[in-house]
């Protein structure tokens, strides 16, 4: 069901002027149309000359957590290390553990608290009690004992070194000399006794670098110490509180401090802050792999790889947000030490097709409700545990199942997989049932009225909750236009189903999107095509017979199913935010009906709305908004589905011109979202518009950005929640109506300094109606969402040739 459609305006901060996507004025929509030529369209399978973007195989992150249930002596893990033979070790408050197979094995001899674990000398060294211990080839040995009383004055903070074992402490650098611990005198010449050493790194040449509280220090090949002052461009840093240092395999020096992250290649520095895309800078650790650098922070972990950042926080990615230590295996696995166990992120080679098969299998296993196969998220008893699921209904089951079915229509057209046809047909029959089940019974709806969803009569009675008293209170306290109807869930004529009333425009947008696609791409014989024609005709007849409204069993229009000229063009209480979007939807419904049935009465109704009631003109301002990040994303999802049917089935060049002029600025408002569904619909519909020197066509970037999102779309569909408002690479949306509206409910919105919204694997969405400008969202891990939001754009892109696998 739609949420409130009135959205605020905002004012950008000065630093947002650097972003890629400027605000568009309403005037953008009001382009003079009489002299613009539009190229002919190519129908559903048009590629618009854009070609495709090669997808191929790529790496995706998958995470795994390890706790005491997986062999750790304790969930409180202080440090993690990988030895030269690839073995992973964890230091916990209850002892040392070694990873073996698929679990950790405690080392019986090391059963006390283990801290400052690090790889050294082919094994590991660590602090346990008052001694520095080593473990190698099954032998636990004392490397050296701390001097008596030493802990009263000096605390060990890290271990490291090459041939000699080095001890970083709260009072400088020490080393082991035989059976003694000695101060590293030459380091004392450049650093004060108060210098705390947080990190030690040594490369293959014997170069030594320290991250300390007072600076970043390096000693090359037994030469004197140098305090480093990295500088690049307008940056000139004197780092302090350097929490991480490392040399990588290419000899580059990396460090992390409160100013940001830096890397030295040869003699040249490159420095990164939030402006350059660094998500956060309260660092705890740093580690390098073959091609990537990982940063541990107090709120998650960060990977940097060839100019691309990945932010990994929350239970989707790590056991706890405070990353105590990081280690990277030679095979690319990254390990995290936290107070709630060990986390591992593996980069697995996959393809979009493999992701699609995974999500289709998951839907068939978990997400089908009732024999009709309505596709929807499910509840979980325990966070992330799919062993016991709890199916439930939603207000928009018809919409979500239609969009799933639409994806399978594209799948069948692109692959000719008979299983895709079965899935698409099941979804189409489910939509047919929604307008079957409303007929007859004690509270029959008018012919052609589709229900929102259904529940079996054997279960709970939904009218116990959705009753008149609740409706009256909602109308009084929340929404003056809320519909009071009783019963909200009538019983079907056969007594087997409750069906839900007050059907929304959301449902119709999804239904008609599926109707046209199933008819064109899946229905292969007259029986299948006749079934679609019958459903389309009865729903469309209902709308025309009731002055372009959905009329419920009480004889009154539903809350949102209103498309009549008297409301959209003359009722200011209703039409303010709906004139454009509902005009667009109604025209699309009629065009689908004309195409599927061939009945001229639908074309006549269409022409009446266009010529007498200016519905085509209404579409020129389809979205009520006040700039990027405003408006209602449910409307966006509905609008783009409506554009697809309307533009692909419209043969009148002048009307197509209207719709294309409507589509271009609409897409520019959502371009920063990198939404693959919106981008592929836009690219498949948009012809080149030319007028003199004016020329607009769909940019290839629309395909590239769609592919970016599909590649990073996580297989983990558990609703874990997310938090991004603290990030340094975020530009908040603020000012104007923002102060009065979003902040009223504690909402925080923003976008990356690059001009895009946060990547899909760093927030969470169930459907494409998600407000991706929102920076924070709670989640308890007890919802498992389906992958239909991946399948629809993927198969659409594949069918249109936008994806080349």
XYZ file of C-alpha atoms in Angstrom, residues 102 156 161-162 173 225 235 280 339 354 376 453 467 504 529 556 579 583 711 723 761:
21
model
C 35.353 -25.747 8.492
C 52.637 -4.379 25.210
C 59.341 -7.942 13.210
C 61.532 -9.847 10.801
C 59.632 0.222 20.663
C 64.741 6.490 11.278
C 46.996 17.349 1.175
C 35.025 5.959 7.646
C 34.158 -9.460 20.522
C 24.299 -18.260 -11.304
C 6.578 -12.739 -0.835
C -4.419 -10.854 -1.951
C -11.959 -4.149 11.309
C -4.484 -0.091 -4.906
C -3.583 -15.898 -25.357
C -17.317 3.102 -3.583
C -2.458 13.670 -11.553
C -2.764 9.597 -15.803
C 26.882 -7.529 -9.760
C 23.715 2.309 9.183
C 25.374 -4.251 -0.769
